[in-house]
Every structure is written in structure tokens, then in C-alpha cells.
C-alpha positions as MATLAB code, in Angstrom:
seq = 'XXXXXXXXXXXXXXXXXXXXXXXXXXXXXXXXXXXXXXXXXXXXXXXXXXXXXXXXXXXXXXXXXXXXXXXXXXXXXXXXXXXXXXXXXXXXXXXXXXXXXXXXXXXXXXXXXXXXXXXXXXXXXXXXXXXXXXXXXXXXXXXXXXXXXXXXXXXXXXXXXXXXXXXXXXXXXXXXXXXXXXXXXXXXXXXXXXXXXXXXXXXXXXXXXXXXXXXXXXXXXXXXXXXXXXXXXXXXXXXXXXX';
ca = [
       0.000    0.000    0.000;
       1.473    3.046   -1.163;
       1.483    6.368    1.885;
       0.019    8.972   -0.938;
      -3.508    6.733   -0.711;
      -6.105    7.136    1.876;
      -7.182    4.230    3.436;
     -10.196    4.489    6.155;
      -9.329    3.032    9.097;
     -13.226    1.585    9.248;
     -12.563   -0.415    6.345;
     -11.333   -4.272    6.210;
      -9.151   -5.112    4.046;
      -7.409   -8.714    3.328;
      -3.836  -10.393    2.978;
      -1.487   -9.896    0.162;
      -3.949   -6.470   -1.178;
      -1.986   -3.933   -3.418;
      -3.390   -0.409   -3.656;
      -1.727    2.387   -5.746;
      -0.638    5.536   -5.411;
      -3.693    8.355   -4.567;
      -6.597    5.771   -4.372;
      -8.975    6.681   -1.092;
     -11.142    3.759    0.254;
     -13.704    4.917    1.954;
     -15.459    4.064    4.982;
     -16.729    0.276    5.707;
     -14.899   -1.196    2.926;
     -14.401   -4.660    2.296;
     -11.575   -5.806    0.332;
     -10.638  -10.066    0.518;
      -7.151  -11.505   -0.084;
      -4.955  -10.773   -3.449;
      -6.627   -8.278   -4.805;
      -4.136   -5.397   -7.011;
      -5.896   -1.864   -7.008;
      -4.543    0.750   -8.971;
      -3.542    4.505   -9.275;
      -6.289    7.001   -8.278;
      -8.910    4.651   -7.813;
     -12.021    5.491   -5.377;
     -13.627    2.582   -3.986;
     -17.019    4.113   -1.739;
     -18.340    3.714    1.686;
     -19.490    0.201    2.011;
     -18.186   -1.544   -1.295;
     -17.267   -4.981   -1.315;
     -14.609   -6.176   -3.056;
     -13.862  -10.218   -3.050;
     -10.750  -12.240   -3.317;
      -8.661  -12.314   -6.134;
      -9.929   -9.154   -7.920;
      -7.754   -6.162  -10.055;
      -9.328   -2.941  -10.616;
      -7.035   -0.649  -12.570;
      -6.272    3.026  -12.936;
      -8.833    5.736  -12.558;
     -11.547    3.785  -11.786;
     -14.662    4.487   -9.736;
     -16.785    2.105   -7.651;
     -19.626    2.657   -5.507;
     -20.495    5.756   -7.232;
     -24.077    7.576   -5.598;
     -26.222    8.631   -8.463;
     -26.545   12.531   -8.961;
     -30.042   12.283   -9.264;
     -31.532   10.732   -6.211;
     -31.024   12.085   -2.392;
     -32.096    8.232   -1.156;
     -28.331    6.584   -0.437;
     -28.210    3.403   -2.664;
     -27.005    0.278   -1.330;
     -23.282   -1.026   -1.782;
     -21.567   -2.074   -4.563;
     -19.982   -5.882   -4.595;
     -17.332   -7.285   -6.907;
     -17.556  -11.149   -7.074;
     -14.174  -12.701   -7.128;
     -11.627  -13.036   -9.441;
     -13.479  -10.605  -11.779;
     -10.703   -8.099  -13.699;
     -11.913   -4.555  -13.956;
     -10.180   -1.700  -15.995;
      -9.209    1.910  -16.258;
     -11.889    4.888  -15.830;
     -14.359    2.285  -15.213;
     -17.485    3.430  -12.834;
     -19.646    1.196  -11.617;
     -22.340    3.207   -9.555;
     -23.859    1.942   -5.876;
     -26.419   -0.742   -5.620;
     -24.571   -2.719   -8.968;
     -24.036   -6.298   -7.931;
     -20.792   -7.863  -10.525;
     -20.837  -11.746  -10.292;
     -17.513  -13.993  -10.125;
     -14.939  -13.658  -12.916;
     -16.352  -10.792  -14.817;
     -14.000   -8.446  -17.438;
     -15.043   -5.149  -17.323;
     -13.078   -3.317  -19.569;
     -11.494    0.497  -19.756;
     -14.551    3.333  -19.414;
     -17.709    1.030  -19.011;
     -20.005    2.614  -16.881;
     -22.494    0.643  -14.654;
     -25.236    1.946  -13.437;
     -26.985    1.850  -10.159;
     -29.181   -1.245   -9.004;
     -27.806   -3.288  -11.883;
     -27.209   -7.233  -11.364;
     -24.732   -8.936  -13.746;
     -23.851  -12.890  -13.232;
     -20.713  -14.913  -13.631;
     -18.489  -15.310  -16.380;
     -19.950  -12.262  -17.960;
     -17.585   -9.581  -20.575;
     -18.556   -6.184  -20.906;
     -16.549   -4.558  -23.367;
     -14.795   -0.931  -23.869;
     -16.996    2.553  -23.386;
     -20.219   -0.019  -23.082;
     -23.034    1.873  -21.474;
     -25.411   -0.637  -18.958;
     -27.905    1.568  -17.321;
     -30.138    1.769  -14.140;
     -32.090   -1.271  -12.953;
     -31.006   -3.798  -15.730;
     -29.883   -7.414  -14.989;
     -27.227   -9.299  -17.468;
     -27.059  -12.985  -16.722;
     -24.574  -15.550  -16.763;
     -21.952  -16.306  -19.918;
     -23.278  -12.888  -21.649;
     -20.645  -10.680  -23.891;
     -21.388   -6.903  -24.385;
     -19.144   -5.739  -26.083;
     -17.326   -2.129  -27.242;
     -19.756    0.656  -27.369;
     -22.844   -1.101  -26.714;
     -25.838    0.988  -24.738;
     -28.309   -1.245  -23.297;
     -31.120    0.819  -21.781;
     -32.776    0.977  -18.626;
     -34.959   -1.617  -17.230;
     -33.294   -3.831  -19.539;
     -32.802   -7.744  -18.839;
     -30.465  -10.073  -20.964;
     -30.413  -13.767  -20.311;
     -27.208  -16.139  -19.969;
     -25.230  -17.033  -23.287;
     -26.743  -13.980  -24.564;
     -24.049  -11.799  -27.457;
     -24.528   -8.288  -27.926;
     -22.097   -7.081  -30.969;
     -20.033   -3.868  -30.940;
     -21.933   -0.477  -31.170;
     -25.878   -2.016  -30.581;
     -28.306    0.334  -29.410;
     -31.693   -0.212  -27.217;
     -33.750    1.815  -26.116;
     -36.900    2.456  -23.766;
     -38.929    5.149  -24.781;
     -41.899    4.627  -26.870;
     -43.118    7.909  -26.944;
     -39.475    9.806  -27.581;
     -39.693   12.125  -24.287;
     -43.615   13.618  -26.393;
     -45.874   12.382  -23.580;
     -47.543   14.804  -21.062;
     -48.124   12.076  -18.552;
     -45.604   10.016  -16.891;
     -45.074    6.974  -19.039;
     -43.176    3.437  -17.685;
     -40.117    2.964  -19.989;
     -39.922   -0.697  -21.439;
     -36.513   -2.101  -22.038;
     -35.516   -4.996  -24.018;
     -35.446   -8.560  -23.241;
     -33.058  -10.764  -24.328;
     -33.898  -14.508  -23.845;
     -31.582  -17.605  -23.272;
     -29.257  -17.366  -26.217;
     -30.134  -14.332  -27.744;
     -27.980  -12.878  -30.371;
     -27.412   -8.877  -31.691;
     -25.426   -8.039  -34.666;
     -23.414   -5.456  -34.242;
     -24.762   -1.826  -34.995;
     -28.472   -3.005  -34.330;
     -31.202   -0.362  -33.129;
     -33.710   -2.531  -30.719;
     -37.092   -0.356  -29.904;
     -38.533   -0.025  -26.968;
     -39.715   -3.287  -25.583;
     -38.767   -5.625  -27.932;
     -38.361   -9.364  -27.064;
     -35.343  -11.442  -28.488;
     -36.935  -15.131  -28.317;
     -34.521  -17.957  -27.228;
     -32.002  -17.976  -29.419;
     -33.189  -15.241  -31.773;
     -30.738  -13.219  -33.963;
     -31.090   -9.202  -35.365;
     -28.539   -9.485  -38.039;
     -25.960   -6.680  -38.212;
     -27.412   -3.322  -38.799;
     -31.190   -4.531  -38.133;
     -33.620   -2.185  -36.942;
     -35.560   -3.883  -35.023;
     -39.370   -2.636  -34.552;
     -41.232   -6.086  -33.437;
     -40.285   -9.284  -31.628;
     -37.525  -11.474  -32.412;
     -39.082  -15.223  -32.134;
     -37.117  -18.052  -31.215;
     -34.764  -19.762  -33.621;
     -34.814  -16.511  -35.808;
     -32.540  -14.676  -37.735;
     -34.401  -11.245  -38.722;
     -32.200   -8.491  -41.225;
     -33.426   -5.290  -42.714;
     -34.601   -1.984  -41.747;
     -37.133   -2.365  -40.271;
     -35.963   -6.108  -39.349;
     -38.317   -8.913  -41.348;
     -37.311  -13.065  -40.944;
     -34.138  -13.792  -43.006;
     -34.447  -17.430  -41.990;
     -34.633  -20.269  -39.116;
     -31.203  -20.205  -37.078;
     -28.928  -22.899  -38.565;
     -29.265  -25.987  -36.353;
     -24.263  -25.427  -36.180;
     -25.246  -22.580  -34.549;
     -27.559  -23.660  -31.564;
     -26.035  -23.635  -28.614;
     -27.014  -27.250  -27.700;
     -25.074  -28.359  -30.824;
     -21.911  -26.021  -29.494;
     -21.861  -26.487  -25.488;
     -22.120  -30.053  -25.389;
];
């Protein structure tokens, strides 16, 4: 531990933890064994960090959101889970076991993500989504709030959801509808997915799909606005790959 960083004395930290020069951790911490922090990082009140984690340069966790005066609850990082530079993951966003978050995601508040999960340069994952288990996001991708994408789900580079249906023209308080992704579910990459659309098990929105109705399952969809290419090759179900 390096004397420029501050280091509450209310926190816990583990055996055999590295933390670089400038980082503060705040107050009731929790940091497990062998984990590397790096150069002016911030880790908030009441994070938890597990064993066997690295969080690099410039990174932010446990971030309150500007918006909201209630305090959210604490961040956790599951273990072994790698997390890069000017990364912030916001308060209340739960990261599963052996994660990648790469350099300047951002991760919103009350968002769940499970294990084995990639989520890839300057990707976007807003407020009160959950990501599953196995599920690649990768570079530039903004998934939406209220958003939930299932396990073995693939979200290509530069994808775009959203969860407006009236585009911010409604005089009465509407309830924004995210996607859904379903076991499986497949985005090519530079896709626009409307408000509320369902990707059936194993569906696929070919690259540069827009995608204005329901993906069903077994589905490859292309076009603008997306129509049925064709039934999803049986070499690319993931029963036929996985076992």
C-alpha cells in the first residue's frame, strides 16, 4: 500500500492487497485476499470487493447517483473478476464472479450482472437492468434501462436499445420498457432494438437490423425495419456447441 492513498481506518481489508498511489477507500470497505488496485482509484463507503480481484487506474466504484437524495445500497465485486481503467460502476450494482469489465464502461446503479460475464470498452449498462450468466457486451454497446439479458446472450459492438416509446412527447408520466433478451439471444453489431422488444430464445437481429417487433425463437431477422431472413442454422444452436 502506497502512503500517498487514503485508506479508512473503518474499512477491512485482506492479505497480500496492493493499492496504488492516490486511491482513497472509503469508509466500511471490504476488500478479501490478493486483490491489485490501482492509481487514483475510489472505492465508496461500504463496497465490497472479493478475493482475487484487479481494478485498474482511474476507476470508480460505488459511485451515488446525482439524481436521487435516497443513499443506494453497496456495490460488490464477485471474485476473481478483472476490472479496468476509468471504469465506474455506480452503488447498488451487484458484478458476479470472474467478470471483465473493460477500460470506461459505466455501470449503473441497481444493476445485477452474473458470472463469467464480458462487458466490453466505453459499453453503457444503465439503471435497474440485470445481465445474466456467460453474456458478452461488447465495445460501445448501450443497453437501456430496465433492460434484462439472459445467460449465453451476445450483444455485438456499437448495438443500441432503447426504452422510450413515446421519444420524451408524452404529457403524462409513461413506464419505460426495455428490451429482453432470452436464453441465447444474439445482436449483430450496430443493431437499433425499440422499446420493448423481445429477443426469443435464441433469436438473432442481423448486423445493422432495426428492429421494430419481436424477435421469435430460432430466428434470424435483417433489414430496416428487421423482417425473418431465416430459421437459425441448427451449427449454430447452442445445444449443438456447449455439449
Amino acid at each position: 500500500m502506497q502512503q500517498s492513498s487514503i485508506i479508512s481506518e473503518k474499512s477491512k481489508i485482506g492479505n497480500n492487497v496492493e493499492i496504488g498511489h492516490f486511491s482513497i477507500i472509503e469508509d466500511n470497505v471490504e476488500i478479501g485476499n490478493n486483490v491489485t488496485i490501482g492509481h487514483h482509484t475510489i472505492i465508496s463507503k461500504g463496497t465490497i470487493i472479493e478475493d482475487n480481484v484487479t481494478i485498474n487506474d482511474h476507476t470508480l466504484i460505488g459511485k451515488q447517483p446525482m439524481k436521487q437524495q435516497k443513499q443506494q445500497l453497496p456495490s460488490i465485486i464477485g471474485r476473481n473478476t478483472k476490472i479496468g481503467a476509468f471504469v465506474v460502476i455506480y452503488s447498488g450494482a451487484i458484478i458476479g464472479k470472474e467478470c471483465f469489465i473493460a477500460d470506461q464502461a459505466s455501470i449503473r446503479e441497481n444493476v445485477s450482472i452474473g458470472n463469467y460475464t464480458t462487458i466490453g470498452r466505453n459499453a453503457a449498462i444503465e439503471n435497474n437492468t440485470s445481465i445474466g450468466n456467460k453474456v458478452s457486451i461488447q465495445t460501445n454497446v448501450y443497453i437501456t434501462a430496465f433492460s434484462h439479458i439472459s445467460d449465453q446472450a451476445f450483444i455485438a459492438p456499437g448495438v443500441i436499445t432503447s426504452n422510450d416509446p413515446t421519444a420524451a412527447r408524452s404529457k403524462t408520466p409513461i413506464k419505460l420498457k426495455g428490451v429482453n433478451v432470452e436464453y441465447g439471444g444474439r445482436i449483430g453489431a450496430g443493431a437499433v432494438i425499440l422499446p420493448g422488444i423481445n429477443i426469443r430464445q435464441e433469436g438473432f437481429a442481423a448486423a445493422g437490423s432495426i428492429v421494430t417487433r419481436d424477435v421469435a425463437e430460432n430466428i434470424i431477422v435483417a433489414g430496416c425495419p428487421a423482417k425473418k431472413l431465416k430459421s437459425l442454422p441448427a451449427n449454430q444452436k447452442l445445444n449443438n456447441i456447449l455439449t
